[in-house]
Amino acid sequence: MMKGKLKALAVATALLGSAPAFAMATLTNADGSFGNWGGFDWASNGTAVVEGFDATAAVDSFSLTYFAKAEALKDVLGNTIPAAGMFFNTYEYTIRLLLNETSTCTNFNGPICDAADFAITSGSFDIWYDTSPDSVQTTGAGITDGALLISGVLGPQAGGAFDVIDGGNAILQAAITFTNNAFITPDLANSTAATTLQIGGNVTGWAPTSGLPGAGGGTIGLPQDSFQLQADGNQDFTIATVPEPSSLALLGLAITGLGTLRRRKSA
């Protein structure tokens, strides 16, 4: 009998551990609610402004600011969610990402490093939902206004590789620190973004910016020691999962039964 109770407890615990890993978030906007929402496809004409990078150094530290407007909403399988407001520009989603990075040169062309590996030391990002779309990619204006939707932080991680011919790419992991439940439920837990950077002949449909996003939709001037890259990205999210009631009930019954058996044995 004791073995049977232990087996029940083991099965209940296993079920609890496997509960709702594929649960989905619901995103609500002016078009309605989307229960299969998975993330954003950021526009391919996004901008990355690099500040403080020394191209003659073997190892260097610098910062990067990325900003863009969403091109489409994605479901959990990566498919585009039809959203009229995105097409007719009656609302917009915008992002600003701030990164601190280090670079290790992997090839020098004379005194200039033309290929390097990167590591992120820290970072943060914010996403806004704006029903009065006014973002301007070539100035940085209108990026940081509207309702704050999501915030997240990035810890130390690999930042991909980059060279002056092909550009670069990276997979960025982030922990979500804020979810606006007026528009997204339940709370988000993590984010994964696949990113690319283009330079030179690989640049298409992009123009450099004259400023950076400031507070409240405003702008600030470009740093003097900065340069710009075209940036693109796709970002998806996972939710903070909660075990289903049935799994919790099963585990509770197994634990209760085990406790009862122990009391009987002691008696």
PDB file of N, CA and C in Angstrom, residues 92-174:
ATOM      1  N   GLU A  92       0.598  51.767 -33.023  1.00  0.00           N
ATOM      2  CA  GLU A  92       1.933  51.238 -33.280  1.00  0.00           C
ATOM      3  C   GLU A  92       2.553  50.686 -32.002  1.00  0.00           C
ATOM      4  N   TYR A  93       3.496  49.783 -32.197  1.00  0.00           N
ATOM      5  CA  TYR A  93       4.340  49.279 -31.117  1.00  0.00           C
ATOM      6  C   TYR A  93       5.773  49.689 -31.421  1.00  0.00           C
ATOM      7  N   THR A  94       6.455  50.226 -30.422  1.00  0.00           N
ATOM      8  CA  THR A  94       7.832  50.667 -30.610  1.00  0.00           C
ATOM      9  C   THR A  94       8.711  50.102 -29.507  1.00  0.00           C
ATOM     10  N   ILE A  95       9.999  49.995 -29.792  1.00  0.00           N
ATOM     11  CA  ILE A  95      10.947  49.432 -28.840  1.00  0.00           C
ATOM     12  C   ILE A  95      12.210  50.284 -28.779  1.00  0.00           C
ATOM     13  N   ARG A  96      12.758  50.378 -27.570  1.00  0.00           N
ATOM     14  CA  ARG A  96      14.099  50.947 -27.385  1.00  0.00           C
ATOM     15  C   ARG A  96      14.892  49.971 -26.522  1.00  0.00           C
ATOM     16  N   LEU A  97      16.064  49.604 -27.008  1.00  0.00           N
ATOM     17  CA  LEU A  97      16.947  48.662 -26.325  1.00  0.00           C
ATOM     18  C   LEU A  97      18.271  49.344 -26.038  1.00  0.00           C
ATOM     19  N   LEU A  98      18.750  49.211 -24.809  1.00  0.00           N
ATOM     20  CA  LEU A  98      20.042  49.763 -24.404  1.00  0.00           C
ATOM     21  C   LEU A  98      20.944  48.612 -23.980  1.00  0.00           C
ATOM     22  N   LEU A  99      22.135  48.523 -24.576  1.00  0.00           N
ATOM     23  CA  LEU A  99      23.069  47.448 -24.263  1.00  0.00           C
ATOM     24  C   LEU A  99      24.434  47.998 -23.888  1.00  0.00           C
ATOM     25  N   ASN A 100      25.072  47.347 -22.936  1.00  0.00           N
ATOM     26  CA  ASN A 100      26.486  47.552 -22.650  1.00  0.00           C
ATOM     27  C   ASN A 100      27.213  46.290 -23.091  1.00  0.00           C
ATOM     28  N   GLU A 101      28.267  46.451 -23.886  1.00  0.00           N
ATOM     29  CA  GLU A 101      28.927  45.296 -24.477  1.00  0.00           C
ATOM     30  C   GLU A 101      30.447  45.407 -24.398  1.00  0.00           C
ATOM     31  N   THR A 102      31.090  44.261 -24.578  1.00  0.00           N
ATOM     32  CA  THR A 102      32.538  44.213 -24.773  1.00  0.00           C
ATOM     33  C   THR A 102      32.807  43.494 -26.086  1.00  0.00           C
ATOM     34  N   SER A 103      33.904  43.856 -26.733  1.00  0.00           N
ATOM     35  CA  SER A 103      34.286  43.217 -27.990  1.00  0.00           C
ATOM     36  C   SER A 103      35.698  42.657 -27.876  1.00  0.00           C
ATOM     37  N   THR A 104      35.912  41.541 -28.547  1.00  0.00           N
ATOM     38  CA  THR A 104      37.240  40.940 -28.643  1.00  0.00           C
ATOM     39  C   THR A 104      37.554  40.773 -30.119  1.00  0.00           C
ATOM     40  N   CYS A 105      38.554  41.476 -30.597  1.00  0.00           N
ATOM     41  CA  CYS A 105      38.863  41.463 -32.023  1.00  0.00           C
ATOM     42  C   CYS A 105      39.365  40.081 -32.449  1.00  0.00           C
ATOM     43  N   THR A 106      38.840  39.590 -33.578  1.00  0.00           N
ATOM     44  CA  THR A 106      39.281  38.304 -34.120  1.00  0.00           C
ATOM     45  C   THR A 106      40.079  38.466 -35.403  1.00  0.00           C
ATOM     46  N   ASN A 107      40.119  39.684 -35.943  1.00  0.00           N
ATOM     47  CA  ASN A 107      40.937  39.926 -37.132  1.00  0.00           C
ATOM     48  C   ASN A 107      41.225  41.413 -37.286  1.00  0.00           C
ATOM     49  N   PHE A 108      42.502  41.733 -37.464  1.00  0.00           N
ATOM     50  CA  PHE A 108      42.913  43.105 -37.741  1.00  0.00           C
ATOM     51  C   PHE A 108      43.269  43.239 -39.211  1.00  0.00           C
ATOM     52  N   ASN A 109      42.797  44.300 -39.829  1.00  0.00           N
ATOM     53  CA  ASN A 109      43.191  44.679 -41.179  1.00  0.00           C
ATOM     54  C   ASN A 109      44.048  45.928 -41.041  1.00  0.00           C
ATOM     55  N   GLY A 110      45.361  45.723 -40.924  1.00  0.00           N
ATOM     56  CA  GLY A 110      46.231  46.820 -40.542  1.00  0.00           C
ATOM     57  C   GLY A 110      45.954  47.170 -39.094  1.00  0.00           C
ATOM     58  N   PRO A 111      45.782  48.455 -38.789  1.00  0.00           N
ATOM     59  CA  PRO A 111      45.508  48.834 -37.396  1.00  0.00           C
ATOM     60  C   PRO A 111      44.032  48.736 -37.002  1.00  0.00           C
ATOM     61  N   ILE A 112      43.167  48.397 -37.963  1.00  0.00           N
ATOM     62  CA  ILE A 112      41.721  48.424 -37.731  1.00  0.00           C
ATOM     63  C   ILE A 112      41.170  47.010 -37.561  1.00  0.00           C
ATOM     64  N   CYS A 113      40.385  46.832 -36.528  1.00  0.00           N
ATOM     65  CA  CYS A 113      39.686  45.565 -36.319  1.00  0.00           C
ATOM     66  C   CYS A 113      38.492  45.496 -37.268  1.00  0.00           C
ATOM     67  N   ASP A 114      38.456  44.466 -38.123  1.00  0.00           N
ATOM     68  CA  ASP A 114      37.320  44.352 -39.041  1.00  0.00           C
ATOM     69  C   ASP A 114      36.446  43.132 -38.769  1.00  0.00           C
ATOM     70  N   ALA A 115      36.743  42.404 -37.681  1.00  0.00           N
ATOM     71  CA  ALA A 115      35.890  41.292 -37.259  1.00  0.00           C
ATOM     72  C   ALA A 115      36.091  41.080 -35.767  1.00  0.00           C
ATOM     73  N   ALA A 116      35.001  40.828 -35.054  1.00  0.00           N
ATOM     74  CA  ALA A 116      35.099  40.699 -33.597  1.00  0.00           C
ATOM     75  C   ALA A 116      33.978  39.830 -33.058  1.00  0.00           C
ATOM     76  N   ASP A 117      34.221  39.271 -31.880  1.00  0.00           N
ATOM     77  CA  ASP A 117      33.185  38.596 -31.107  1.00  0.00           C
ATOM     78  C   ASP A 117      32.732  39.535 -29.996  1.00  0.00           C
ATOM     79  N   PHE A 118      31.453  39.464 -29.672  1.00  0.00           N
ATOM     80  CA  PHE A 118      30.888  40.397 -28.704  1.00  0.00           C
ATOM     81  C   PHE A 118      30.256  39.662 -27.533  1.00  0.00           C
ATOM     82  N   ALA A 119      30.263  40.327 -26.390  1.00  0.00           N
ATOM     83  CA  ALA A 119      29.597  39.804 -25.194  1.00  0.00           C
ATOM     84  C   ALA A 119      28.812  40.934 -24.550  1.00  0.00           C
ATOM     85  N   ILE A 120      27.591  40.646 -24.169  1.00  0.00           N
ATOM     86  CA  ILE A 120      26.754  41.626 -23.476  1.00  0.00           C
ATOM     87  C   ILE A 120      27.034  41.539 -21.985  1.00  0.00           C
ATOM     88  N   THR A 121      27.266  42.678 -21.365  1.00  0.00           N
ATOM     89  CA  THR A 121      27.474  42.709 -19.916  1.00  0.00           C
ATOM     90  C   THR A 121      26.198  43.072 -19.168  1.00  0.00           C
ATOM     91  N   SER A 122      25.362  43.899 -19.770  1.00  0.00           N
ATOM     92  CA  SER A 122      24.076  44.261 -19.168  1.00  0.00           C
ATOM     93  C   SER A 122      23.225  44.963 -20.220  1.00  0.00           C
ATOM     94  N   GLY A 123      21.946  45.099 -19.924  1.00  0.00           N
ATOM     95  CA  GLY A 123      21.076  45.791 -20.860  1.00  0.00           C
ATOM     96  C   GLY A 123      19.646  45.856 -20.364  1.00  0.00           C
ATOM     97  N   SER A 124      18.834  46.626 -21.056  1.00  0.00           N
ATOM     98  CA  SER A 124      17.413  46.751 -20.729  1.00  0.00           C
ATOM     99  C   SER A 124      16.656  47.170 -21.979  1.00  0.00           C
ATOM    100  N   PHE A 125      15.348  46.891 -21.984  1.00  0.00           N
ATOM    101  CA  PHE A 125      14.527  47.336 -23.103  1.00  0.00           C
ATOM    102  C   PHE A 125      13.131  47.680 -22.611  1.00  0.00           C
ATOM    103  N   ASP A 126      12.457  48.524 -23.387  1.00  0.00           N
ATOM    104  CA  ASP A 126      11.069  48.899 -23.138  1.00  0.00           C
ATOM    105  C   ASP A 126      10.312  48.865 -24.455  1.00  0.00           C
ATOM    106  N   ILE A 127       9.044  48.473 -24.377  1.00  0.00           N
ATOM    107  CA  ILE A 127       8.153  48.453 -25.535  1.00  0.00           C
ATOM    108  C   ILE A 127       6.909  49.265 -25.197  1.00  0.00           C
ATOM    109  N   TRP A 128       6.465  50.085 -26.146  1.00  0.00           N
ATOM    110  CA  TRP A 128       5.287  50.935 -25.946  1.00  0.00           C
ATOM    111  C   TRP A 128       4.204  50.595 -26.960  1.00  0.00           C
ATOM    112  N   TYR A 129       2.957  50.802 -26.531  1.00  0.00           N
ATOM    113  CA  TYR A 129       1.789  50.695 -27.407  1.00  0.00           C
ATOM    114  C   TYR A 129       1.177  52.081 -27.510  1.00  0.00           C
ATOM    115  N   ASP A 130       1.097  52.611 -28.724  1.00  0.00           N
ATOM    116  CA  ASP A 130       0.672  53.997 -28.925  1.00  0.00           C
ATOM    117  C   ASP A 130      -0.491  54.040 -29.910  1.00  0.00           C
ATOM    118  N   THR A 131      -1.637  54.567 -29.455  1.00  0.00           N
ATOM    119  CA  THR A 131      -2.805  54.694 -30.328  1.00  0.00           C
ATOM    120  C   THR A 131      -2.798  56.001 -31.114  1.00  0.00           C
ATOM    121  N   SER A 132      -1.744  56.795 -30.943  1.00  0.00           N
ATOM    122  CA  SER A 132      -1.526  57.985 -31.773  1.00  0.00           C
ATOM    123  C   SER A 132      -0.152  57.843 -32.417  1.00  0.00           C
ATOM    124  N   PRO A 133      -0.028  56.966 -33.403  1.00  0.00           N
ATOM    125  CA  PRO A 133       1.287  56.635 -33.953  1.00  0.00           C
ATOM    126  C   PRO A 133       2.002  57.845 -34.531  1.00  0.00           C
ATOM    127  N   ASP A 134       3.212  58.070 -34.046  1.00  0.00           N
ATOM    128  CA  ASP A 134       3.957  59.253 -34.479  1.00  0.00           C
ATOM    129  C   ASP A 134       5.460  59.005 -34.527  1.00  0.00           C
ATOM    130  N   SER A 135       5.878  57.746 -34.545  1.00  0.00           N
ATOM    131  CA  SER A 135       7.316  57.473 -34.531  1.00  0.00           C
ATOM    132  C   SER A 135       7.958  57.864 -35.857  1.00  0.00           C
ATOM    133  N   VAL A 136       9.176  58.380 -35.755  1.00  0.00           N
ATOM    134  CA  VAL A 136       9.953  58.770 -36.931  1.00  0.00           C
ATOM    135  C   VAL A 136      11.313  58.086 -36.815  1.00  0.00           C
ATOM    136  N   GLN A 137      11.552  57.109 -37.666  1.00  0.00           N
ATOM    137  CA  GLN A 137      12.761  56.304 -37.545  1.00  0.00           C
ATOM    138  C   GLN A 137      14.028  57.105 -37.828  1.00  0.00           C
ATOM    139  N   THR A 138      13.927  58.142 -38.627  1.00  0.00           N
ATOM    140  CA  THR A 138      15.115  58.906 -39.009  1.00  0.00           C
ATOM    141  C   THR A 138      15.445  60.052 -38.052  1.00  0.00           C
ATOM    142  N   THR A 139      14.646  60.201 -36.975  1.00  0.00           N
ATOM    143  CA  THR A 139      14.970  61.215 -35.962  1.00  0.00           C
ATOM    144  C   THR A 139      14.982  60.638 -34.554  1.00  0.00           C
ATOM    145  N   GLY A 140      14.302  59.508 -34.351  1.00  0.00           N
ATOM    146  CA  GLY A 140      14.160  58.940 -33.006  1.00  0.00           C
ATOM    147  C   GLY A 140      12.945  59.463 -32.267  1.00  0.00           C
ATOM    148  N   ALA A 141      12.176  60.356 -32.892  1.00  0.00           N
ATOM    149  CA  ALA A 141      10.994  60.927 -32.237  1.00  0.00           C
ATOM    150  C   ALA A 141       9.856  59.910 -32.197  1.00  0.00           C
ATOM    151  N   GLY A 142       8.992  60.035 -31.174  1.00  0.00           N
ATOM    152  CA  GLY A 142       7.793  59.228 -31.084  1.00  0.00           C
ATOM    153  C   GLY A 142       8.011  57.765 -30.748  1.00  0.00           C
ATOM    154  N   ILE A 143       9.210  57.408 -30.335  1.00  0.00           N
ATOM    155  CA  ILE A 143       9.493  56.009 -29.995  1.00  0.00           C
ATOM    156  C   ILE A 143       9.049  55.692 -28.571  1.00  0.00           C
ATOM    157  N   THR A 144       9.235  56.621 -27.662  1.00  0.00           N
ATOM    158  CA  THR A 144       9.057  56.340 -26.230  1.00  0.00           C
ATOM    159  C   THR A 144       7.767  56.912 -25.649  1.00  0.00           C
ATOM    160  N   ASP A 145       6.751  57.141 -26.481  1.00  0.00           N
ATOM    161  CA  ASP A 145       5.474  57.620 -25.943  1.00  0.00           C
ATOM    162  C   ASP A 145       4.397  56.554 -26.126  1.00  0.00           C
ATOM    163  N   GLY A 146       3.209  56.833 -25.588  1.00  0.00           N
ATOM    164  CA  GLY A 146       2.159  55.843 -25.545  1.00  0.00           C
ATOM    165  C   GLY A 146       2.166  55.129 -24.205  1.00  0.00           C
ATOM    166  N   ALA A 147       1.503  53.985 -24.125  1.00  0.00           N
ATOM    167  CA  ALA A 147       1.439  53.206 -22.885  1.00  0.00           C
ATOM    168  C   ALA A 147       2.618  52.248 -22.819  1.00  0.00           C
ATOM    169  N   LEU A 148       3.342  52.290 -21.707  1.00  0.00           N
ATOM    170  CA  LEU A 148       4.427  51.334 -21.519  1.00  0.00           C
ATOM    171  C   LEU A 148       3.826  49.936 -21.447  1.00  0.00           C
ATOM    172  N   LEU A 149       4.282  49.048 -22.305  1.00  0.00           N
ATOM    173  CA  LEU A 149       3.679  47.723 -22.439  1.00  0.00           C
ATOM    174  C   LEU A 149       4.505  46.629 -21.759  1.00  0.00           C
ATOM    175  N   ILE A 150       5.796  46.615 -22.043  1.00  0.00           N
ATOM    176  CA  ILE A 150       6.693  45.573 -21.543  1.00  0.00           C
ATOM    177  C   ILE A 150       8.043  46.195 -21.221  1.00  0.00           C
ATOM    178  N   SER A 151       8.655  45.751 -20.123  1.00  0.00           N
ATOM    179  CA  SER A 151      10.037  46.108 -19.805  1.00  0.00           C
ATOM    180  C   SER A 151      10.798  44.834 -19.483  1.00  0.00           C
ATOM    181  N   GLY A 152      12.093  44.840 -19.775  1.00  0.00           N
ATOM    182  CA  GLY A 152      12.909  43.669 -19.486  1.00  0.00           C
ATOM    183  C   GLY A 152      14.362  44.033 -19.292  1.00  0.00           C
ATOM    184  N   VAL A 153      15.121  43.091 -18.744  1.00  0.00           N
ATOM    185  CA  VAL A 153      16.552  43.291 -18.513  1.00  0.00           C
ATOM    186  C   VAL A 153      17.326  42.124 -19.114  1.00  0.00           C
ATOM    187  N   LEU A 154      18.550  42.412 -19.532  1.00  0.00           N
ATOM    188  CA  LEU A 154      19.444  41.407 -20.077  1.00  0.00           C
ATOM    189  C   LEU A 154      20.637  41.250 -19.154  1.00  0.00           C
ATOM    190  N   GLY A 155      20.989  40.015 -18.860  1.00  0.00           N
ATOM    191  CA  GLY A 155      22.165  39.724 -18.073  1.00  0.00           C
ATOM    192  C   GLY A 155      23.342  39.403 -18.970  1.00  0.00           C
ATOM    193  N   PRO A 156      24.497  39.087 -18.381  1.00  0.00           N
ATOM    194  CA  PRO A 156      25.676  38.732 -19.181  1.00  0.00           C
ATOM    195  C   PRO A 156      25.387  37.543 -20.098  1.00  0.00           C
ATOM    196  N   GLN A 157      25.781  37.664 -21.355  1.00  0.00           N
ATOM    197  CA  GLN A 157      25.547  36.612 -22.347  1.00  0.00           C
ATOM    198  C   GLN A 157      26.343  36.911 -23.604  1.00  0.00           C
ATOM    199  N   ALA A 158      26.462  35.909 -24.457  1.00  0.00           N
ATOM    200  CA  ALA A 158      27.139  36.104 -25.732  1.00  0.00           C
ATOM    201  C   ALA A 158      26.367  37.098 -26.581  1.00  0.00           C
ATOM    202  N   GLY A 159      27.098  37.929 -27.316  1.00  0.00           N
ATOM    203  CA  GLY A 159      26.466  38.942 -28.145  1.00  0.00           C
ATOM    204  C   GLY A 159      26.671  38.734 -29.627  1.00  0.00           C
ATOM    205  N   GLY A 160      27.100  37.520 -30.022  1.00  0.00           N
ATOM    206  CA  GLY A 160      27.260  37.222 -31.440  1.00  0.00           C
ATOM    207  C   GLY A 160      28.579  37.717 -31.998  1.00  0.00           C
ATOM    208  N   ALA A 161      28.703  37.632 -33.315  1.00  0.00           N
ATOM    209  CA  ALA A 161      29.913  38.052 -34.018  1.00  0.00           C
ATOM    210  C   ALA A 161      29.542  39.076 -35.083  1.00  0.00           C
ATOM    211  N   PHE A 162      30.550  39.839 -35.520  1.00  0.00           N
ATOM    212  CA  PHE A 162      30.302  40.895 -36.503  1.00  0.00           C
ATOM    213  C   PHE A 162      31.558  41.108 -37.326  1.00  0.00           C
ATOM    214  N   ASP A 163      31.363  41.315 -38.636  1.00  0.00           N
ATOM    215  CA  ASP A 163      32.484  41.754 -39.472  1.00  0.00           C
ATOM    216  C   ASP A 163      31.986  42.818 -40.433  1.00  0.00           C
ATOM    217  N   VAL A 164      32.919  43.574 -40.989  1.00  0.00           N
ATOM    218  CA  VAL A 164      32.546  44.744 -41.785  1.00  0.00           C
ATOM    219  C   VAL A 164      32.016  44.370 -43.163  1.00  0.00           C
ATOM    220  N   ILE A 165      32.104  43.097 -43.542  1.00  0.00           N
ATOM    221  CA  ILE A 165      31.593  42.656 -44.838  1.00  0.00           C
ATOM    222  C   ILE A 165      30.167  42.130 -44.721  1.00  0.00           C
ATOM    223  N   ASP A 166      29.965  41.191 -43.812  1.00  0.00           N
ATOM    224  CA  ASP A 166      28.673  40.512 -43.717  1.00  0.00           C
ATOM    225  C   ASP A 166      27.766  41.050 -42.621  1.00  0.00           C
ATOM    226  N   GLY A 167      28.272  41.907 -41.747  1.00  0.00           N
ATOM    227  CA  GLY A 167      27.477  42.360 -40.616  1.00  0.00           C
ATOM    228  C   GLY A 167      27.520  41.332 -39.503  1.00  0.00           C
ATOM    229  N   GLY A 168      26.410  41.170 -38.790  1.00  0.00           N
ATOM    230  CA  GLY A 168      26.421  40.235 -37.672  1.00  0.00           C
ATOM    231  C   GLY A 168      25.028  39.832 -37.256  1.00  0.00           C
ATOM    232  N   ASN A 169      24.972  38.869 -36.337  1.00  0.00           N
ATOM    233  CA  ASN A 169      23.691  38.428 -35.797  1.00  0.00           C
ATOM    234  C   ASN A 169      23.897  37.902 -34.395  1.00  0.00           C
ATOM    235  N   ALA A 170      22.812  37.866 -33.630  1.00  0.00           N
ATOM    236  CA  ALA A 170      22.881  37.396 -32.247  1.00  0.00           C
ATOM    237  C   ALA A 170      21.497  36.966 -31.787  1.00  0.00           C
ATOM    238  N   ILE A 171      21.476  36.065 -30.815  1.00  0.00           N
ATOM    239  CA  ILE A 171      20.258  35.675 -30.115  1.00  0.00           C
ATOM    240  C   ILE A 171      20.339  36.263 -28.714  1.00  0.00           C
ATOM    241  N   LEU A 172      19.386  37.109 -28.359  1.00  0.00           N
ATOM    242  CA  LEU A 172      19.411  37.812 -27.079  1.00  0.00           C
ATOM    243  C   LEU A 172      18.314  37.283 -26.156  1.00  0.00           C
ATOM    244  N   GLN A 173      18.705  36.968 -24.923  1.00  0.00           N
ATOM    245  CA  GLN A 173      17.771  36.477 -23.912  1.00  0.00           C
ATOM    246  C   GLN A 173      17.537  37.558 -22.860  1.00  0.00           C
ATOM    247  N   ALA A 174      16.287  37.716 -22.445  1.00  0.00           N
ATOM    248  CA  ALA A 174      15.951  38.741 -21.456  1.00  0.00           C
ATOM    249  C   ALA A 174      14.916  38.215 -20.475  1.00  0.00           C
TER     250      ALA A 174
END
